Amino acid sequence: MAGRLFVISGPAGVGKGTVVKRLIERRPDLALSVSATTRSPRPGEVDGVSYYFMTDPQFDDLIANGGFLEWANVHTHRYGTPRAQVEDKLRGNSLILEIDPQGAFSVRRAMPDAVLVFIAPPSMEELRRRLVGRGTEDAADIERRMSDAQTEMAVRDRYDEVVVNNEIEDTVDRILAIINEYENR
Ligand code: 5GP
């Protein structure tokens, strides 16, 4: 049975990473797309698992060869979804793409059946608290991500579903229910 494609977006710091990790723990049959990026690995990130870390020329080559389903500039680096991987993984399972809104709308154009889910913070103040709290960005990066977050929040109504991440387990429950609902349509 072919799976369905679910795209998850939300501003940096909203908790997407944790939500996606918990979704896969609760539904191990769900496949997760591994993106390519030109940004450097953060401590603990593993090439081929967290991302495919690429140089600019490698990324350019993949664009030139039509290797991306979509790609975008996000927070000063490039990120893209390798096309072949999506086709492979979707053959048997539903697949989750955790990508930014530009990427989400490109995927919707290419694959109109894709389900777009936006994870929103309870408030912008809470988003800033979470971003500062995770301690992975410097002050300038935090400001850039807060400003990008405003832009991202402005398009959330174009998503099929919006889930406010108050409490992780509630958010995971809600998204699992959404996944079930669309898989059974
Ligand atoms: P981070 O650098 O924090 O891992 O991710 C930064 C942003 O890039 C997040 O908003 C994430 O959703 C987005 N992103 C990750 N992979 C992709 C991708 O393949 N395509 C697009 N368009 N955005 C991506």
Short mmCIF file of N, CA and C and ligand atoms in Angstrom, two decimals:
data_model
loop_
_atom_site.label_atom_id
_atom_site.label_comp_id
_atom_site.label_asym_id
_atom_site.label_seq_id
_atom_site.Cartn_x
_atom_site.Cartn_y
_atom_site.Cartn_z
N MET A 1 0.85 -1.21 0.00
CA MET A 1 0.00 0.00 0.00
C MET A 1 0.88 1.25 0.00
N ALA A 2 0.60 2.17 -0.88
CA ALA A 2 1.38 3.43 -0.89
C ALA A 2 0.98 4.26 0.31
N GLY A 3 1.96 4.91 0.92
CA GLY A 3 1.68 5.74 2.09
C GLY A 3 1.28 7.14 1.68
N ARG A 4 0.98 7.94 2.69
CA ARG A 4 0.69 9.36 2.44
C ARG A 4 1.85 10.21 2.89
N LEU A 5 1.94 11.37 2.29
CA LEU A 5 3.03 12.28 2.62
C LEU A 5 2.53 13.35 3.58
N PHE A 6 3.21 13.49 4.71
CA PHE A 6 2.87 14.52 5.70
C PHE A 6 4.04 15.48 5.83
N VAL A 7 3.74 16.76 5.67
CA VAL A 7 4.77 17.79 5.79
C VAL A 7 4.55 18.51 7.11
N ILE A 8 5.59 18.60 7.93
CA ILE A 8 5.48 19.29 9.21
C ILE A 8 6.40 20.51 9.19
N SER A 9 5.83 21.68 9.49
CA SER A 9 6.63 22.91 9.60
C SER A 9 6.29 23.60 10.91
N GLY A 10 7.12 24.59 11.21
CA GLY A 10 6.87 25.40 12.40
C GLY A 10 8.14 26.16 12.68
N PRO A 11 8.04 27.27 13.40
CA PRO A 11 9.23 28.08 13.64
C PRO A 11 10.29 27.36 14.47
N ALA A 12 11.55 27.78 14.28
CA ALA A 12 12.65 27.23 15.06
C ALA A 12 12.36 27.40 16.54
N GLY A 13 12.54 26.34 17.31
CA GLY A 13 12.34 26.41 18.75
C GLY A 13 10.95 25.97 19.20
N VAL A 14 10.06 25.69 18.23
CA VAL A 14 8.69 25.35 18.62
C VAL A 14 8.59 23.93 19.20
N GLY A 15 9.63 23.12 18.92
CA GLY A 15 9.61 21.75 19.44
C GLY A 15 9.38 20.69 18.37
N LYS A 16 9.54 21.09 17.09
CA LYS A 16 9.31 20.15 15.98
C LYS A 16 10.14 18.89 16.10
N GLY A 17 11.43 19.07 16.42
CA GLY A 17 12.35 17.93 16.49
C GLY A 17 11.86 16.90 17.48
N THR A 18 11.48 17.37 18.68
CA THR A 18 11.00 16.46 19.73
C THR A 18 9.68 15.81 19.31
N VAL A 19 8.80 16.60 18.72
CA VAL A 19 7.50 16.06 18.30
C VAL A 19 7.71 14.96 17.26
N VAL A 20 8.57 15.22 16.27
CA VAL A 20 8.79 14.23 15.21
C VAL A 20 9.41 12.96 15.80
N LYS A 21 10.36 13.12 16.72
CA LYS A 21 11.01 11.97 17.36
C LYS A 21 9.95 11.11 18.08
N ARG A 22 9.06 11.77 18.82
CA ARG A 22 8.01 11.04 19.55
C ARG A 22 7.01 10.38 18.60
N LEU A 23 6.71 11.05 17.46
CA LEU A 23 5.79 10.45 16.48
C LEU A 23 6.33 9.11 15.99
N ILE A 24 7.64 9.10 15.68
CA ILE A 24 8.26 7.88 15.14
C ILE A 24 8.32 6.80 16.22
N GLU A 25 8.56 7.22 17.48
CA GLU A 25 8.57 6.23 18.57
C GLU A 25 7.20 5.58 18.70
N ARG A 26 6.16 6.39 18.54
CA ARG A 26 4.80 5.85 18.73
C ARG A 26 4.28 5.14 17.48
N ARG A 27 4.80 5.51 16.31
CA ARG A 27 4.39 4.85 15.05
C ARG A 27 5.65 4.51 14.26
N PRO A 28 6.36 3.42 14.68
CA PRO A 28 7.65 3.11 14.04
C PRO A 28 7.53 2.80 12.56
N ASP A 29 6.33 2.58 12.06
CA ASP A 29 6.17 2.34 10.62
C ASP A 29 6.28 3.62 9.80
N LEU A 30 6.20 4.77 10.47
CA LEU A 30 6.31 6.03 9.73
C LEU A 30 7.75 6.23 9.29
N ALA A 31 7.94 6.62 8.03
CA ALA A 31 9.29 6.91 7.54
C ALA A 31 9.56 8.39 7.68
N LEU A 32 10.84 8.73 7.85
CA LEU A 32 11.24 10.12 8.02
C LEU A 32 12.22 10.47 6.91
N SER A 33 11.96 11.56 6.23
CA SER A 33 12.87 11.99 5.17
C SER A 33 14.10 12.66 5.77
N VAL A 34 15.27 12.33 5.26
CA VAL A 34 16.50 12.99 5.69
C VAL A 34 16.87 14.03 4.64
N SER A 35 16.93 15.29 5.06
CA SER A 35 17.20 16.39 4.14
C SER A 35 18.69 16.57 3.91
N ALA A 36 19.01 17.27 2.84
CA ALA A 36 20.39 17.72 2.61
C ALA A 36 20.49 19.17 3.07
N THR A 37 21.64 19.56 3.60
CA THR A 37 21.83 20.96 4.00
C THR A 37 23.28 21.38 3.81
N THR A 38 23.47 22.69 3.61
CA THR A 38 24.83 23.25 3.53
C THR A 38 25.28 23.79 4.88
N ARG A 39 24.42 23.73 5.92
CA ARG A 39 24.92 24.22 7.22
C ARG A 39 25.81 23.16 7.89
N SER A 40 26.62 23.60 8.85
CA SER A 40 27.52 22.65 9.53
C SER A 40 26.75 21.85 10.56
N PRO A 41 27.24 20.64 10.85
CA PRO A 41 26.59 19.81 11.87
C PRO A 41 26.68 20.47 13.24
N ARG A 42 25.61 20.33 14.04
CA ARG A 42 25.68 20.73 15.46
C ARG A 42 26.23 19.54 16.24
N PRO A 43 26.72 19.80 17.47
CA PRO A 43 27.24 18.67 18.26
C PRO A 43 26.19 17.55 18.34
N GLY A 44 26.61 16.34 18.09
CA GLY A 44 25.71 15.19 18.21
C GLY A 44 25.00 14.83 16.92
N GLU A 45 25.00 15.72 15.94
CA GLU A 45 24.33 15.40 14.67
C GLU A 45 25.20 14.47 13.83
N VAL A 46 24.55 13.50 13.21
CA VAL A 46 25.26 12.47 12.45
C VAL A 46 24.91 12.59 10.98
N ASP A 47 25.94 12.60 10.13
CA ASP A 47 25.72 12.71 8.68
C ASP A 47 24.93 11.49 8.18
N GLY A 48 23.90 11.74 7.39
CA GLY A 48 23.10 10.64 6.85
C GLY A 48 21.94 10.28 7.77
N VAL A 49 21.96 10.77 9.02
CA VAL A 49 20.87 10.49 9.96
C VAL A 49 20.11 11.79 10.24
N SER A 50 20.84 12.81 10.76
CA SER A 50 20.21 14.10 11.03
C SER A 50 19.96 14.81 9.70
N TYR A 51 20.99 14.87 8.90
CA TYR A 51 20.97 15.50 7.58
C TYR A 51 22.03 14.82 6.73
N TYR A 52 21.98 15.05 5.41
CA TYR A 52 23.15 14.85 4.57
C TYR A 52 23.86 16.19 4.52
N PHE A 53 24.99 16.30 5.18
CA PHE A 53 25.72 17.58 5.21
C PHE A 53 26.53 17.70 3.92
N MET A 54 26.31 18.80 3.20
CA MET A 54 26.92 18.96 1.88
C MET A 54 27.66 20.28 1.76
N THR A 55 28.65 20.29 0.87
CA THR A 55 29.30 21.56 0.51
C THR A 55 28.39 22.27 -0.49
N ASP A 56 28.64 23.56 -0.72
CA ASP A 56 27.86 24.29 -1.72
C ASP A 56 27.95 23.65 -3.11
N PRO A 57 29.17 23.27 -3.57
CA PRO A 57 29.22 22.63 -4.90
C PRO A 57 28.43 21.32 -4.97
N GLN A 58 28.46 20.53 -3.89
CA GLN A 58 27.68 19.27 -3.89
C GLN A 58 26.19 19.57 -4.00
N PHE A 59 25.76 20.60 -3.25
CA PHE A 59 24.34 20.98 -3.28
C PHE A 59 23.97 21.47 -4.68
N ASP A 60 24.86 22.31 -5.28
CA ASP A 60 24.63 22.80 -6.64
C ASP A 60 24.46 21.65 -7.64
N ASP A 61 25.32 20.64 -7.51
CA ASP A 61 25.25 19.49 -8.41
C ASP A 61 23.90 18.79 -8.33
N LEU A 62 23.43 18.62 -7.09
CA LEU A 62 22.15 17.92 -6.90
C LEU A 62 21.01 18.75 -7.51
N ILE A 63 21.06 20.07 -7.37
CA ILE A 63 20.05 20.92 -8.00
C ILE A 63 20.10 20.73 -9.51
N ALA A 64 21.33 20.80 -10.06
CA ALA A 64 21.49 20.73 -11.52
C ALA A 64 20.99 19.40 -12.07
N ASN A 65 21.12 18.33 -11.26
CA ASN A 65 20.68 17.01 -11.72
C ASN A 65 19.22 16.73 -11.43
N GLY A 66 18.48 17.73 -10.98
CA GLY A 66 17.06 17.53 -10.69
C GLY A 66 16.84 16.62 -9.49
N GLY A 67 17.83 16.56 -8.59
CA GLY A 67 17.77 15.61 -7.49
C GLY A 67 16.90 16.03 -6.32
N PHE A 68 16.41 17.27 -6.33
CA PHE A 68 15.59 17.73 -5.20
C PHE A 68 14.10 17.79 -5.56
N LEU A 69 13.27 17.28 -4.67
CA LEU A 69 11.82 17.48 -4.79
C LEU A 69 11.52 18.96 -4.54
N GLU A 70 12.24 19.54 -3.58
CA GLU A 70 12.17 20.98 -3.30
C GLU A 70 13.45 21.36 -2.58
N TRP A 71 13.81 22.61 -2.64
CA TRP A 71 14.90 23.12 -1.79
C TRP A 71 14.63 24.59 -1.55
N ALA A 72 15.22 25.13 -0.48
CA ALA A 72 14.98 26.53 -0.12
C ALA A 72 16.14 27.07 0.70
N ASN A 73 16.24 28.40 0.71
CA ASN A 73 17.16 29.08 1.63
C ASN A 73 16.42 29.30 2.93
N VAL A 74 16.99 28.81 4.02
CA VAL A 74 16.36 28.98 5.33
C VAL A 74 17.43 29.46 6.31
N HIS A 75 17.17 30.56 7.01
CA HIS A 75 18.14 31.08 7.99
C HIS A 75 19.57 31.09 7.42
N THR A 76 19.76 31.58 6.22
CA THR A 76 21.09 31.77 5.58
C THR A 76 21.77 30.49 5.06
N HIS A 77 21.13 29.33 5.18
CA HIS A 77 21.71 28.14 4.56
C HIS A 77 20.70 27.51 3.61
N ARG A 78 21.18 26.56 2.81
CA ARG A 78 20.26 25.87 1.90
C ARG A 78 19.90 24.49 2.44
N TYR A 79 18.63 24.13 2.26
CA TYR A 79 18.11 22.85 2.72
C TYR A 79 17.27 22.28 1.58
N GLY A 80 17.33 20.95 1.38
CA GLY A 80 16.52 20.38 0.32
C GLY A 80 16.13 18.94 0.61
N THR A 81 15.03 18.52 -0.01
CA THR A 81 14.52 17.15 0.14
C THR A 81 14.94 16.33 -1.08
N PRO A 82 15.81 15.32 -0.89
CA PRO A 82 16.20 14.48 -2.01
C PRO A 82 14.99 13.73 -2.58
N ARG A 83 14.82 13.85 -3.90
CA ARG A 83 13.62 13.32 -4.55
C ARG A 83 13.53 11.79 -4.49
N ALA A 84 14.66 11.12 -4.78
CA ALA A 84 14.64 9.65 -4.90
C ALA A 84 14.19 9.02 -3.59
N GLN A 85 14.67 9.62 -2.49
CA GLN A 85 14.34 9.09 -1.17
C GLN A 85 12.83 9.13 -0.90
N VAL A 86 12.20 10.22 -1.33
CA VAL A 86 10.76 10.36 -1.10
C VAL A 86 10.01 9.28 -1.88
N GLU A 87 10.42 9.09 -3.14
CA GLU A 87 9.74 8.08 -3.96
C GLU A 87 9.91 6.69 -3.35
N ASP A 88 11.13 6.37 -2.90
CA ASP A 88 11.41 5.06 -2.30
C ASP A 88 10.60 4.84 -1.03
N LYS A 89 10.71 5.81 -0.12
CA LYS A 89 10.12 5.60 1.20
C LYS A 89 8.60 5.57 1.14
N LEU A 90 8.01 6.30 0.18
CA LEU A 90 6.54 6.36 0.10
C LEU A 90 5.93 5.09 -0.44
N ARG A 91 6.76 4.22 -1.01
CA ARG A 91 6.21 3.01 -1.61
C ARG A 91 5.48 2.16 -0.59
N GLY A 92 6.02 2.07 0.63
CA GLY A 92 5.39 1.19 1.60
C GLY A 92 4.78 1.89 2.80
N ASN A 93 5.24 3.10 3.09
CA ASN A 93 4.85 3.73 4.35
C ASN A 93 4.46 5.18 4.15
N SER A 94 3.75 5.69 5.14
CA SER A 94 3.57 7.13 5.16
C SER A 94 4.91 7.76 5.54
N LEU A 95 5.12 8.95 5.02
CA LEU A 95 6.42 9.60 5.14
C LEU A 95 6.25 10.99 5.72
N ILE A 96 7.17 11.36 6.63
CA ILE A 96 7.14 12.69 7.23
C ILE A 96 8.31 13.51 6.72
N LEU A 97 8.00 14.72 6.27
CA LEU A 97 9.02 15.70 5.87
C LEU A 97 8.96 16.84 6.86
N GLU A 98 10.07 17.15 7.52
CA GLU A 98 10.09 18.29 8.43
C GLU A 98 10.84 19.40 7.73
N ILE A 99 10.09 20.29 7.08
CA ILE A 99 10.70 21.31 6.23
C ILE A 99 10.03 22.66 6.44
N ASP A 100 10.62 23.72 5.87
CA ASP A 100 10.09 25.07 6.11
C ASP A 100 8.89 25.35 5.19
N PRO A 101 8.17 26.46 5.42
CA PRO A 101 6.96 26.73 4.63
C PRO A 101 7.19 26.86 3.12
N GLN A 102 8.32 27.48 2.70
CA GLN A 102 8.58 27.55 1.25
C GLN A 102 8.62 26.14 0.68
N GLY A 103 9.33 25.24 1.37
CA GLY A 103 9.43 23.86 0.94
C GLY A 103 8.07 23.18 0.97
N ALA A 104 7.29 23.46 2.02
CA ALA A 104 5.97 22.83 2.16
C ALA A 104 5.08 23.17 0.97
N PHE A 105 5.09 24.44 0.57
CA PHE A 105 4.21 24.83 -0.54
C PHE A 105 4.74 24.30 -1.88
N SER A 106 6.07 24.15 -2.02
CA SER A 106 6.62 23.52 -3.23
C SER A 106 6.17 22.06 -3.30
N VAL A 107 6.21 21.38 -2.14
CA VAL A 107 5.80 19.98 -2.13
C VAL A 107 4.31 19.87 -2.49
N ARG A 108 3.51 20.79 -1.97
CA ARG A 108 2.07 20.74 -2.27
C ARG A 108 1.83 20.90 -3.78
N ARG A 109 2.63 21.79 -4.41
CA ARG A 109 2.48 21.95 -5.87
C ARG A 109 2.86 20.67 -6.60
N ALA A 110 3.94 20.02 -6.16
CA ALA A 110 4.43 18.81 -6.83
C ALA A 110 3.55 17.60 -6.51
N MET A 111 3.03 17.56 -5.27
CA MET A 111 2.26 16.40 -4.80
C MET A 111 1.03 16.91 -4.06
N PRO A 112 -0.04 17.20 -4.81
CA PRO A 112 -1.20 17.87 -4.21
C PRO A 112 -1.89 17.08 -3.09
N ASP A 113 -1.60 15.77 -2.98
CA ASP A 113 -2.20 14.98 -1.91
C ASP A 113 -1.46 15.13 -0.58
N ALA A 114 -0.32 15.80 -0.59
CA ALA A 114 0.46 15.95 0.65
C ALA A 114 -0.38 16.69 1.68
N VAL A 115 -0.23 16.30 2.95
CA VAL A 115 -0.97 16.93 4.05
C VAL A 115 0.00 17.84 4.79
N LEU A 116 -0.34 19.13 4.88
CA LEU A 116 0.55 20.11 5.49
C LEU A 116 0.11 20.41 6.92
N VAL A 117 1.01 20.15 7.88
CA VAL A 117 0.70 20.35 9.30
C VAL A 117 1.65 21.41 9.86
N PHE A 118 1.09 22.45 10.47
CA PHE A 118 1.91 23.53 11.05
C PHE A 118 1.89 23.42 12.56
N ILE A 119 3.06 23.41 13.19
CA ILE A 119 3.14 23.42 14.65
C ILE A 119 3.42 24.85 15.10
N ALA A 120 2.51 25.41 15.88
CA ALA A 120 2.62 26.80 16.32
C ALA A 120 2.97 26.86 17.80
N PRO A 121 3.70 27.90 18.22
CA PRO A 121 3.98 28.07 19.65
C PRO A 121 2.75 28.67 20.35
N PRO A 122 2.63 28.49 21.67
CA PRO A 122 1.51 29.11 22.39
C PRO A 122 1.55 30.63 22.25
N SER A 123 2.76 31.22 22.16
CA SER A 123 2.91 32.67 21.99
C SER A 123 4.33 32.94 21.50
N MET A 124 4.56 34.15 20.99
CA MET A 124 5.91 34.48 20.52
C MET A 124 6.87 34.59 21.71
N GLU A 125 6.35 35.03 22.87
CA GLU A 125 7.22 35.12 24.07
C GLU A 125 7.71 33.73 24.47
N GLU A 126 6.79 32.77 24.42
CA GLU A 126 7.15 31.40 24.78
C GLU A 126 8.14 30.83 23.76
N LEU A 127 7.97 31.18 22.49
CA LEU A 127 8.91 30.71 21.45
C LEU A 127 10.32 31.22 21.75
N ARG A 128 10.42 32.50 22.10
CA ARG A 128 11.73 33.08 22.42
C ARG A 128 12.34 32.36 23.63
N ARG A 129 11.50 32.10 24.65
CA ARG A 129 12.01 31.39 25.84
C ARG A 129 12.59 30.03 25.45
N ARG A 130 11.88 29.30 24.56
CA ARG A 130 12.35 27.96 24.18
C ARG A 130 13.63 28.04 23.36
N LEU A 131 13.69 29.04 22.47
CA LEU A 131 14.86 29.21 21.60
C LEU A 131 16.10 29.56 22.43
N VAL A 132 15.92 30.47 23.39
CA VAL A 132 17.03 30.85 24.27
C VAL A 132 17.41 29.64 25.12
N GLY A 133 16.41 28.93 25.62
CA GLY A 133 16.62 27.80 26.53
C GLY A 133 17.40 26.67 25.91
N ARG A 134 17.26 26.42 24.58
CA ARG A 134 17.96 25.27 24.03
C ARG A 134 19.44 25.56 23.81
N GLY A 135 19.80 26.86 23.81
CA GLY A 135 21.21 27.24 23.86
C GLY A 135 22.06 26.82 22.67
N THR A 136 21.44 26.58 21.49
CA THR A 136 22.24 26.17 20.33
C THR A 136 22.55 27.33 19.39
N GLU A 137 21.92 28.50 19.60
CA GLU A 137 22.16 29.64 18.70
C GLU A 137 22.73 30.82 19.49
N ASP A 138 23.53 31.65 18.81
CA ASP A 138 23.99 32.88 19.47
C ASP A 138 22.89 33.95 19.34
N ALA A 139 23.15 35.14 19.96
CA ALA A 139 22.11 36.17 20.05
C ALA A 139 21.62 36.62 18.66
N ALA A 140 22.55 36.77 17.71
CA ALA A 140 22.16 37.23 16.37
C ALA A 140 21.28 36.18 15.69
N ASP A 141 21.65 34.90 15.86
CA ASP A 141 20.85 33.80 15.28
C ASP A 141 19.45 33.77 15.88
N ILE A 142 19.36 34.03 17.18
CA ILE A 142 18.05 34.02 17.84
C ILE A 142 17.17 35.12 17.25
N GLU A 143 17.75 36.31 17.06
CA GLU A 143 16.96 37.41 16.48
C GLU A 143 16.51 37.05 15.07
N ARG A 144 17.43 36.46 14.28
CA ARG A 144 17.07 36.09 12.91
C ARG A 144 15.95 35.05 12.92
N ARG A 145 16.05 34.08 13.81
CA ARG A 145 15.03 33.03 13.85
C ARG A 145 13.68 33.57 14.36
N MET A 146 13.72 34.54 15.28
CA MET A 146 12.47 35.16 15.75
C MET A 146 11.82 35.94 14.62
N SER A 147 12.65 36.62 13.82
CA SER A 147 12.09 37.39 12.71
C SER A 147 11.55 36.44 11.62
N ASP A 148 12.29 35.34 11.34
CA ASP A 148 11.77 34.33 10.41
C ASP A 148 10.47 33.71 10.94
N ALA A 149 10.38 33.58 12.26
CA ALA A 149 9.19 32.97 12.86
C ALA A 149 7.94 33.80 12.57
N GLN A 150 8.09 35.13 12.58
CA GLN A 150 6.94 36.01 12.26
C GLN A 150 6.45 35.71 10.84
N THR A 151 7.41 35.59 9.91
CA THR A 151 7.06 35.32 8.51
C THR A 151 6.38 33.95 8.40
N GLU A 152 6.92 32.97 9.14
CA GLU A 152 6.35 31.62 9.06
C GLU A 152 4.94 31.59 9.66
N MET A 153 4.76 32.28 10.79
CA MET A 153 3.43 32.29 11.44
C MET A 153 2.37 32.92 10.53
N ALA A 154 2.82 33.85 9.67
CA ALA A 154 1.87 34.56 8.80
C ALA A 154 1.25 33.64 7.75
N VAL A 155 1.86 32.49 7.46
CA VAL A 155 1.31 31.61 6.41
C VAL A 155 0.65 30.36 7.00
N ARG A 156 0.51 30.30 8.32
CA ARG A 156 0.03 29.05 8.92
C ARG A 156 -1.39 28.70 8.47
N ASP A 157 -2.19 29.71 8.11
CA ASP A 157 -3.56 29.42 7.68
C ASP A 157 -3.63 28.71 6.33
N ARG A 158 -2.51 28.70 5.61
CA ARG A 158 -2.51 27.96 4.33
C ARG A 158 -2.19 26.48 4.53
N TYR A 159 -1.93 26.08 5.76
CA TYR A 159 -1.70 24.66 6.05
C TYR A 159 -3.04 23.94 6.21
N ASP A 160 -3.04 22.62 6.01
CA ASP A 160 -4.28 21.85 6.19
C ASP A 160 -4.67 21.80 7.66
N GLU A 161 -3.64 21.73 8.54
CA GLU A 161 -3.90 21.59 9.97
C GLU A 161 -2.90 22.45 10.74
N VAL A 162 -3.37 23.10 11.81
CA VAL A 162 -2.47 23.85 12.69
C VAL A 162 -2.61 23.28 14.10
N VAL A 163 -1.49 22.92 14.72
CA VAL A 163 -1.52 22.36 16.07
C VAL A 163 -0.65 23.25 16.97
N VAL A 164 -1.23 23.74 18.06
CA VAL A 164 -0.47 24.57 18.99
C VAL A 164 0.27 23.66 19.98
N ASN A 165 1.59 23.81 20.04
CA ASN A 165 2.38 22.94 20.91
C ASN A 165 2.47 23.52 22.32
N ASN A 166 1.43 23.24 23.12
CA ASN A 166 1.46 23.59 24.53
C ASN A 166 2.23 22.55 25.30
N GLU A 167 1.81 21.30 25.13
CA GLU A 167 2.39 20.19 25.90
C GLU A 167 2.69 19.09 24.89
N ILE A 168 3.96 18.63 24.90
CA ILE A 168 4.44 17.72 23.85
C ILE A 168 3.51 16.52 23.62
N GLU A 169 3.15 15.80 24.69
CA GLU A 169 2.38 14.57 24.47
C GLU A 169 1.01 14.87 23.85
N ASP A 170 0.40 16.00 24.22
CA ASP A 170 -0.89 16.37 23.61
C ASP A 170 -0.71 16.65 22.13
N THR A 171 0.40 17.32 21.81
CA THR A 171 0.68 17.65 20.41
C THR A 171 0.89 16.37 19.60
N VAL A 172 1.65 15.44 20.19
CA VAL A 172 1.91 14.17 19.50
C VAL A 172 0.60 13.41 19.29
N ASP A 173 -0.24 13.35 20.33
CA ASP A 173 -1.56 12.69 20.21
C ASP A 173 -2.36 13.30 19.07
N ARG A 174 -2.39 14.62 19.03
CA ARG A 174 -3.20 15.33 18.02
C ARG A 174 -2.67 15.04 16.61
N ILE A 175 -1.34 15.06 16.44
CA ILE A 175 -0.79 14.83 15.10
C ILE A 175 -0.98 13.37 14.69
N LEU A 176 -0.86 12.44 15.65
CA LEU A 176 -1.11 11.03 15.31
C LEU A 176 -2.56 10.85 14.86
N ALA A 177 -3.47 11.57 15.49
CA ALA A 177 -4.88 11.49 15.10
C ALA A 177 -5.06 12.05 13.69
N ILE A 178 -4.39 13.13 13.39
CA ILE A 178 -4.46 13.72 12.04
C ILE A 178 -3.93 12.73 11.01
N ILE A 179 -2.78 12.10 11.33
CA ILE A 179 -2.18 11.14 10.39
C ILE A 179 -3.16 9.99 10.13
N ASN A 180 -3.73 9.45 11.21
CA ASN A 180 -4.72 8.36 11.06
C ASN A 180 -5.88 8.76 10.18
N GLU A 181 -6.36 9.97 10.45
CA GLU A 181 -7.54 10.45 9.73
C GLU A 181 -7.27 10.53 8.22
N TYR A 182 -6.12 11.10 7.84
CA TYR A 182 -5.84 11.25 6.40
C TYR A 182 -5.47 9.90 5.77
N GLU A 183 -4.83 9.02 6.54
CA GLU A 183 -4.48 7.69 5.97
C GLU A 183 -5.74 6.90 5.65
N ASN A 184 -6.80 7.15 6.42
CA ASN A 184 -8.02 6.36 6.24
C ASN A 184 -9.06 7.03 5.34
N ARG A 185 -8.69 8.13 4.74
CA ARG A 185 -9.65 8.80 3.84
C ARG A 185 -9.77 8.08 2.52
P1 5GP B 1 17.80 23.43 11.49
O1 5GP B 1 18.99 24.13 10.90
O2 5GP B 1 17.38 24.07 12.78
O3 5GP B 1 17.98 21.95 11.57
O4 5GP B 1 16.59 23.66 10.48
C1 5GP B 1 16.26 24.93 10.06
C2 5GP B 1 15.01 24.93 9.23
O5 5GP B 1 15.21 24.25 7.99
C3 5GP B 1 13.78 24.30 9.86
O6 5GP B 1 12.71 25.23 9.73
C4 5GP B 1 13.52 23.09 9.00
O7 5GP B 1 12.14 22.81 8.93
C5 5GP B 1 14.06 23.52 7.66
N1 5GP B 1 14.40 22.40 6.81
C6 5GP B 1 15.04 21.26 7.16
N2 5GP B 1 15.16 20.45 6.10
C7 5GP B 1 14.57 21.07 5.04
C8 5GP B 1 14.36 20.71 3.67
O8 5GP B 1 14.74 19.66 3.17
N3 5GP B 1 13.73 21.64 2.91
C9 5GP B 1 13.29 22.83 3.39
N4 5GP B 1 12.64 23.64 2.53
N5 5GP B 1 13.45 23.18 4.68
C10 5GP B 1 14.09 22.32 5.49
#
